[in-house]
mmCIF file of C-alpha atoms in Angstrom:
data_model
loop_
_atom_site.group_PDB
_atom_site.id
_atom_site.type_symbol
_atom_site.label_atom_id
_atom_site.label_comp_id
_atom_site.label_asym_id
_atom_site.label_seq_id
_atom_site.Cartn_x
_atom_site.Cartn_y
_atom_site.Cartn_z
ATOM 1 C CA MET A 522 -8.979 -0.835 -15.062
ATOM 2 C CA SER A 523 -8.973 -3.815 -17.343
ATOM 3 C CA SER A 524 -9.380 -7.170 -15.942
ATOM 4 C CA SER A 525 -5.994 -8.557 -17.728
ATOM 5 C CA ALA A 526 -3.660 -5.501 -16.894
ATOM 6 C CA PRO A 527 -1.302 -5.841 -14.127
ATOM 7 C CA THR A 528 -2.423 -5.232 -10.459
ATOM 8 C CA THR A 529 -1.034 -4.944 -7.003
ATOM 9 C CA GLU A 530 -3.067 -6.547 -4.274
ATOM 10 C CA ILE A 531 -2.629 -4.945 -0.806
ATOM 11 C CA ALA A 532 -3.880 -7.155 1.778
ATOM 12 C CA VAL A 533 -3.963 -5.984 5.686
ATOM 13 C CA LEU A 534 -4.542 -9.231 7.708
ATOM 14 C CA THR A 535 -4.506 -9.170 11.481
ATOM 15 C CA LEU A 536 -2.162 -11.865 13.488
ATOM 16 C CA LYS A 537 -3.085 -13.307 16.568
ATOM 17 C CA PRO A 538 -1.302 -11.809 19.565
ATOM 18 C CA ASP A 539 2.424 -13.032 20.244
ATOM 19 C CA THR A 540 2.970 -14.937 16.801
ATOM 20 C CA PRO A 541 6.478 -15.420 15.728
ATOM 21 C CA ILE A 542 6.155 -15.491 12.143
ATOM 22 C CA GLU A 543 9.733 -14.258 11.465
ATOM 23 C CA ASP A 544 11.083 -17.203 13.413
ATOM 24 C CA ILE A 545 10.948 -20.255 10.858
ATOM 25 C CA SER A 546 12.018 -22.559 13.817
ATOM 26 C CA THR A 547 8.627 -22.267 15.147
ATOM 27 C CA PRO A 548 5.269 -23.945 14.025
ATOM 28 C CA ALA A 549 3.975 -20.359 13.297
ATOM 29 C CA GLY A 550 7.014 -19.469 11.379
ATOM 30 C CA GLN A 551 6.786 -22.297 9.475
ATOM 31 C CA ILE A 552 3.062 -22.021 8.727
ATOM 32 C CA PHE A 553 3.679 -18.541 7.500
ATOM 33 C CA ASN A 554 6.655 -19.909 5.175
ATOM 34 C CA GLN A 555 4.412 -22.125 3.555
ATOM 35 C CA MET A 556 1.764 -19.398 3.499
ATOM 36 C CA LEU A 557 4.414 -17.439 1.409
ATOM 37 C CA ASN A 558 4.956 -20.243 -0.732
ATOM 38 C CA SER A 559 1.584 -20.861 -1.640
ATOM 39 C CA ILE A 560 0.946 -17.652 -2.831
ATOM 40 C CA GLN A 561 3.903 -17.995 -5.006
ATOM 41 C CA SER A 562 2.687 -21.121 -6.427
ATOM 42 C CA GLN A 563 -0.340 -19.562 -8.163
ATOM 43 C CA SER A 564 -0.917 -18.636 -11.674
ATOM 44 C CA GLY A 565 -0.509 -15.110 -12.604
ATOM 45 C CA PHE A 566 1.700 -14.242 -9.550
ATOM 46 C CA GLN A 567 4.559 -12.057 -10.037
ATOM 47 C CA ARG A 568 6.309 -11.133 -6.870
ATOM 48 C CA GLN A 569 5.248 -10.197 -3.210
ATOM 49 C CA TYR A 570 6.397 -7.886 -0.344
ATOM 50 C CA TRP A 571 5.257 -8.467 3.233
ATOM 51 C CA GLY A 572 5.692 -6.626 6.448
ATOM 52 C CA ARG A 573 3.882 -5.442 9.905
ATOM 53 C CA GLN A 574 2.735 -2.221 10.091
ATOM 54 C CA LEU A 575 4.539 0.062 12.265
ATOM 55 C CA GLU A 576 1.499 1.771 14.132
ATOM 56 C CA ASN A 577 0.147 -1.772 15.129
ATOM 57 C CA PRO A 578 2.571 -4.481 14.548
ATOM 58 C CA ASN A 579 -0.105 -7.153 14.660
ATOM 59 C CA HIS A 580 -1.379 -6.022 11.330
ATOM 60 C CA LEU A 581 0.245 -7.785 8.661
ATOM 61 C CA VAL A 582 0.408 -6.001 5.290
ATOM 62 C CA PHE A 583 1.235 -7.830 1.816
ATOM 63 C CA SER A 584 1.672 -6.164 -1.347
ATOM 64 C CA ILE A 585 1.691 -8.806 -3.951
ATOM 65 C CA ASP A 586 1.988 -8.309 -7.625
ATOM 66 C CA TRP A 587 -0.336 -10.284 -10.191
ATOM 67 C CA ASP A 588 -0.574 -10.356 -13.958
ATOM 68 C CA SER A 589 -4.159 -9.594 -13.647
ATOM 69 C CA ILE A 590 -6.866 -9.123 -11.196
ATOM 70 C CA SER A 591 -8.745 -12.271 -12.755
ATOM 71 C CA SER A 592 -5.642 -14.365 -11.932
ATOM 72 C CA HIS A 593 -6.184 -13.580 -8.082
ATOM 73 C CA ARG A 594 -9.782 -13.476 -7.898
ATOM 74 C CA SER A 595 -9.814 -17.052 -10.063
ATOM 75 C CA TRP A 596 -7.598 -18.440 -7.181
ATOM 76 C CA MET A 597 -9.712 -16.843 -4.226
ATOM 77 C CA SER A 598 -12.650 -18.353 -5.874
ATOM 78 C CA SER A 599 -11.251 -21.593 -5.767
ATOM 79 C CA PRO A 600 -11.310 -24.760 -3.565
ATOM 80 C CA SER A 601 -7.503 -24.661 -3.067
ATOM 81 C CA TYR A 602 -8.133 -20.940 -1.591
ATOM 82 C CA ARG A 603 -10.551 -22.596 1.210
ATOM 83 C CA GLN A 604 -7.997 -24.852 2.315
ATOM 84 C CA PHE A 605 -5.209 -22.303 2.231
ATOM 85 C CA ALA A 606 -7.241 -19.900 4.466
ATOM 86 C CA SER A 607 -7.855 -23.061 6.929
ATOM 87 C CA ASP A 608 -4.169 -23.660 6.718
ATOM 88 C CA ILE A 609 -3.364 -20.199 7.640
ATOM 89 C CA SER A 610 -5.981 -19.530 10.199
ATOM 90 C CA PRO A 611 -3.753 -20.471 13.378
ATOM 91 C CA LEU A 612 -1.981 -17.435 12.608
ATOM 92 C CA LEU A 613 -4.620 -14.836 11.587
ATOM 93 C CA ASP A 614 -8.021 -13.459 12.660
ATOM 94 C CA LEU A 615 -9.269 -13.435 9.179
ATOM 95 C CA SER A 616 -12.665 -11.936 9.948
ATOM 96 C CA SER A 617 -11.088 -8.687 9.882
ATOM 97 C CA SER A 618 -9.136 -8.945 6.723
ATOM 98 C CA ASN A 619 -9.019 -6.255 4.310
ATOM 99 C CA ILE A 620 -8.013 -7.053 0.472
ATOM 100 C CA ILE A 621 -8.148 -4.504 -2.296
ATOM 101 C CA HIS A 622 -6.470 -4.102 -5.621
ATOM 102 C CA LEU A 623 -4.645 -1.086 -6.996
ATOM 103 C CA ASP A 624 -3.624 -0.114 -10.568
ATOM 104 C CA PHE A 625 -0.257 1.470 -9.434
ATOM 105 C CA GLN A 626 1.790 3.570 -11.976
ATOM 106 C CA PRO A 627 4.466 2.664 -12.296
ATOM 107 C CA HIS A 628 3.878 -0.819 -12.072
ATOM 108 C CA PRO A 629 5.488 -2.595 -10.436
ATOM 109 C CA PRO A 630 5.990 -0.189 -7.572
ATOM 110 C CA ASP A 631 9.210 -1.547 -6.091
ATOM 111 C CA THR A 632 10.966 1.837 -5.581
ATOM 112 C CA PRO A 633 8.678 2.762 -2.615
ATOM 113 C CA ARG A 634 8.155 -0.696 -1.118
ATOM 114 C CA SER A 635 11.846 -1.402 -1.360
ATOM 115 C CA ALA A 636 12.523 1.597 0.736
ATOM 116 C CA PRO A 637 13.473 1.023 4.606
ATOM 117 C CA VAL A 638 9.996 2.498 5.410
ATOM 118 C CA THR A 639 6.968 2.720 2.993
ATOM 119 C CA GLU A 640 4.121 5.072 3.710
ATOM 120 C CA PHE A 641 0.703 4.021 2.220
ATOM 121 C CA ALA A 642 -2.124 6.814 1.994
ATOM 122 C CA PHE A 643 -5.581 6.818 0.447
ATOM 123 C CA PHE A 644 -7.440 9.843 -0.694
ATOM 124 C CA ALA A 645 -11.162 9.450 -0.985
ATOM 125 C CA LEU A 646 -13.963 10.839 -3.275
ATOM 126 C CA PRO A 647 -17.638 10.289 -3.324
ATOM 127 C CA ALA A 648 -18.582 7.620 -5.434
ATOM 128 C CA SER A 649 -20.410 9.987 -7.928
ATOM 129 C CA ALA A 650 -17.037 12.038 -8.848
ATOM 130 C CA SER A 651 -16.777 13.100 -12.220
ATOM 131 C CA ALA A 652 -13.784 12.241 -14.196
ATOM 132 C CA SER A 653 -12.709 15.842 -14.165
ATOM 133 C CA GLN A 654 -12.654 15.456 -10.151
ATOM 134 C CA LYS A 655 -10.454 12.520 -10.476
ATOM 135 C CA SER A 656 -8.091 13.926 -12.705
ATOM 136 C CA ALA A 657 -8.032 16.905 -10.604
ATOM 137 C CA LEU A 658 -7.048 15.059 -7.505
ATOM 138 C CA GLU A 659 -4.234 12.719 -9.521
ATOM 139 C CA ALA A 660 -2.536 16.214 -10.518
ATOM 140 C CA ALA A 661 -2.716 17.261 -6.857
ATOM 141 C CA VAL A 662 -1.643 14.041 -5.364
ATOM 142 C CA THR A 663 1.288 13.683 -8.049
ATOM 143 C CA ASP A 664 2.006 17.327 -7.343
ATOM 144 C CA LEU A 665 2.387 16.333 -3.477
ATOM 145 C CA ALA A 666 4.525 13.162 -3.951
ATOM 146 C CA ASP A 667 6.717 15.235 -6.465
ATOM 147 C CA LEU A 668 7.567 17.806 -3.726
ATOM 148 C CA CYS A 669 8.004 14.534 -1.177
ATOM 149 C CA VAL A 670 10.767 13.135 -3.636
ATOM 150 C CA GLY A 671 12.189 16.633 -3.967
ATOM 151 C CA LYS A 672 11.802 17.379 -7.505
ATOM 152 C CA THR A 673 11.401 20.902 -8.582
ATOM 153 C CA GLU A 674 8.627 22.792 -10.596
ATOM 154 C CA GLY A 675 10.455 21.853 -13.723
ATOM 155 C CA GLY A 676 10.598 18.174 -12.732
ATOM 156 C CA GLU A 677 14.171 17.717 -12.166
ATOM 157 C CA ALA A 678 15.079 15.760 -8.960
ATOM 158 C CA ALA A 679 16.581 17.930 -6.332
ATOM 159 C CA GLY A 680 17.232 17.982 -2.769
ATOM 160 C CA GLY A 681 14.413 19.734 -0.867
ATOM 161 C CA GLU A 682 15.296 23.142 0.824
ATOM 162 C CA GLU A 683 13.315 25.386 3.127
ATOM 163 C CA GLY A 684 14.816 28.318 5.119
ATOM 164 C CA GLY A 685 18.264 27.602 3.398
ATOM 165 C CA GLU A 686 18.166 24.119 5.173
ATOM 166 C CA LYS A 687 18.080 20.729 3.287
ATOM 167 C CA ARG A 688 15.183 18.615 4.035
ATOM 168 C CA PRO A 689 14.790 14.592 3.731
ATOM 169 C CA CYS A 690 13.163 13.266 0.526
ATOM 170 C CA ALA A 691 11.435 10.275 -0.189
ATOM 171 C CA THR A 692 12.905 7.678 -2.142
ATOM 172 C CA GLY A 693 10.330 7.420 -4.831
ATOM 173 C CA TYR A 694 6.464 7.098 -5.120
ATOM 174 C CA ALA A 695 3.448 5.294 -7.277
ATOM 175 C CA THR A 696 0.021 6.157 -7.384
ATOM 176 C CA GLY A 697 -3.287 4.251 -8.528
ATOM 177 C CA TRP A 698 -7.092 3.761 -7.924
ATOM 178 C CA VAL A 699 -8.482 1.179 -5.661
ATOM 179 C CA VAL A 700 -10.180 -1.061 -8.152
ATOM 180 C CA GLU A 701 -12.985 -2.041 -5.357
ATOM 181 C CA PRO A 702 -15.499 0.623 -4.240
ATOM 182 C CA MET A 703 -14.865 1.942 -0.755
ATOM 183 C CA GLU A 704 -17.236 2.150 2.442
ATOM 184 C CA HIS A 705 -17.080 5.959 3.482
ATOM 185 C CA HIS A 706 -19.388 7.595 5.969
ATOM 186 C CA ALA A 707 -19.702 10.757 3.824
ATOM 187 C CA GLY A 708 -19.509 8.899 0.445
ATOM 188 C CA THR A 709 -22.381 8.455 -2.024
ATOM 189 C CA ASP A 710 -24.992 6.494 -0.350
ATOM 190 C CA GLU A 711 -21.878 5.902 1.834
ATOM 191 C CA ALA A 712 -19.680 4.739 -0.840
ATOM 192 C CA ALA A 713 -16.369 6.194 -2.141
ATOM 193 C CA ILE A 714 -13.728 5.754 -4.635
ATOM 194 C CA SER A 715 -10.165 5.983 -3.711
ATOM 195 C CA LEU A 716 -6.732 7.056 -5.014
ATOM 196 C CA GLY A 717 -3.744 5.408 -3.179
ATOM 197 C CA ALA A 718 -0.352 6.372 -2.940
ATOM 198 C CA MET A 719 2.818 4.123 -1.816
ATOM 199 C CA VAL A 720 5.928 6.480 -0.762
ATOM 200 C CA GLY A 721 9.211 4.985 0.206
ATOM 201 C CA TRP A 722 11.371 6.624 2.924
ATOM 202 C CA ALA A 723 14.736 6.080 4.461
ATOM 203 C CA SER A 724 13.005 6.583 7.786
ATOM 204 C CA LYS A 725 9.516 7.494 9.392
ATOM 205 C CA ASP A 726 11.158 10.256 11.120
ATOM 206 C CA ASP A 727 11.819 11.794 7.420
ATOM 207 C CA HIS A 728 8.119 11.696 6.369
ATOM 208 C CA THR A 729 7.685 13.707 9.720
ATOM 209 C CA ALA A 730 10.285 16.596 8.766
ATOM 210 C CA VAL A 731 8.673 16.860 5.334
ATOM 211 C CA ARG A 732 5.122 16.771 6.498
ATOM 212 C CA GLN A 733 5.848 19.522 9.158
ATOM 213 C CA SER A 734 7.328 22.064 6.403
ATOM 214 C CA HIS A 735 5.670 25.106 4.709
ATOM 215 C CA ALA A 736 6.075 23.543 1.449
ATOM 216 C CA PHE A 737 4.086 20.599 2.295
ATOM 217 C CA ALA A 738 1.471 22.621 3.937
ATOM 218 C CA GLN A 739 0.972 24.530 0.692
ATOM 219 C CA LYS A 740 0.861 21.414 -1.557
ATOM 220 C CA VAL A 741 -1.548 19.216 0.681
ATOM 221 C CA GLN A 742 -4.190 22.268 1.017
ATOM 222 C CA PRO A 743 -5.586 21.531 -2.316
ATOM 223 C CA VAL A 744 -5.671 17.890 -1.610
ATOM 224 C CA ARG A 745 -7.290 18.348 1.612
ATOM 225 C CA GLU A 746 -10.011 20.477 -0.001
ATOM 226 C CA MET A 747 -10.967 17.673 -2.577
ATOM 227 C CA VAL A 748 -11.167 14.747 -0.565
ATOM 228 C CA LEU A 749 -13.648 13.123 1.741
ATOM 229 C CA PRO A 750 -12.831 13.393 5.487
ATOM 230 C CA ALA A 751 -9.915 11.111 6.362
ATOM 231 C CA GLU A 752 -11.083 7.954 8.476
ATOM 232 C CA LYS A 753 -7.861 7.398 10.483
ATOM 233 C CA THR A 754 -8.126 3.665 10.698
ATOM 234 C CA ARG A 755 -7.516 3.340 6.607
ATOM 235 C CA ALA A 756 -6.364 7.060 5.422
ATOM 236 C CA MET A 757 -2.420 6.307 6.221
ATOM 237 C CA TYR A 758 0.007 3.934 7.835
ATOM 238 C CA PHE A 759 3.680 2.762 7.460
ATOM 239 C CA VAL A 760 5.170 -0.511 6.881
ATOM 240 C CA ALA A 761 8.578 -2.280 7.143
ATOM 241 C CA PHE A 762 8.705 -4.440 3.489
ATOM 242 C CA THR A 763 10.743 -7.434 3.042
ATOM 243 C CA ARG A 764 10.836 -8.939 -0.514
ATOM 244 C CA TRP A 765 10.350 -12.753 -0.376
ATOM 245 C CA ALA A 766 12.064 -14.892 -2.659
ATOM 246 C CA ALA A 767 11.035 -18.498 -3.231
ATOM 247 C CA GLY A 768 13.405 -21.113 -1.188
ATOM 248 C CA LYS A 769 14.566 -18.449 1.058
ATOM 249 C CA GLY A 770 12.005 -18.341 3.520
ATOM 250 C CA VAL A 771 11.333 -15.520 5.668
ATOM 251 C CA GLU A 772 14.670 -14.227 6.001
ATOM 252 C CA VAL A 773 15.127 -12.091 2.708
#
């Protein structure tokens, strides 16, 4: 990925228990609103979404688009970022934060993260994986995602069917490689590369219905045969995102 190409930051931060960031009348809500304002004011910022993980509501997830990874890293290395981290420390346990960047296609990945529920899935290969191995994983994950959105083999959109019954479909997806190397117990010297997928759903139940289908089992098998064993805390999670707009606080 070029350091001057658009990138999407995915940050998973741990909220301190019982922190009411959604309520702007509280001190926590006011700090959080200022946090969003501060991010928006940075050079290279494009747009941001935030939400709590459905599996663990104390995990706060940001999806932030930047005009380049260098813009974001420049801010992170500046004195103003250290002040930013200090300002938000009453809300967050920053020692457990996880920040990565992905070169999603398409960019921006607005369709999946504008859905009521957004799935994140990560597929790891050893750091020593060849270009052909990476291409094969990209193709297999795209094939699986196409099934989720109800595309036919010919590429046309269609409602999913199984056994004569209509199954739900995802609203859209985007995929991209994680820029940073990932730690993985089964990787090359415990290092891995990771392909990320962002998939939009009307509900988590819709995802479950598709996942339980015979067609999904067929499409996911080639993916499972290629990738390293899943590490459950990072392999998949779901978020209900809110898009933030300047001047409208957290109620967007």
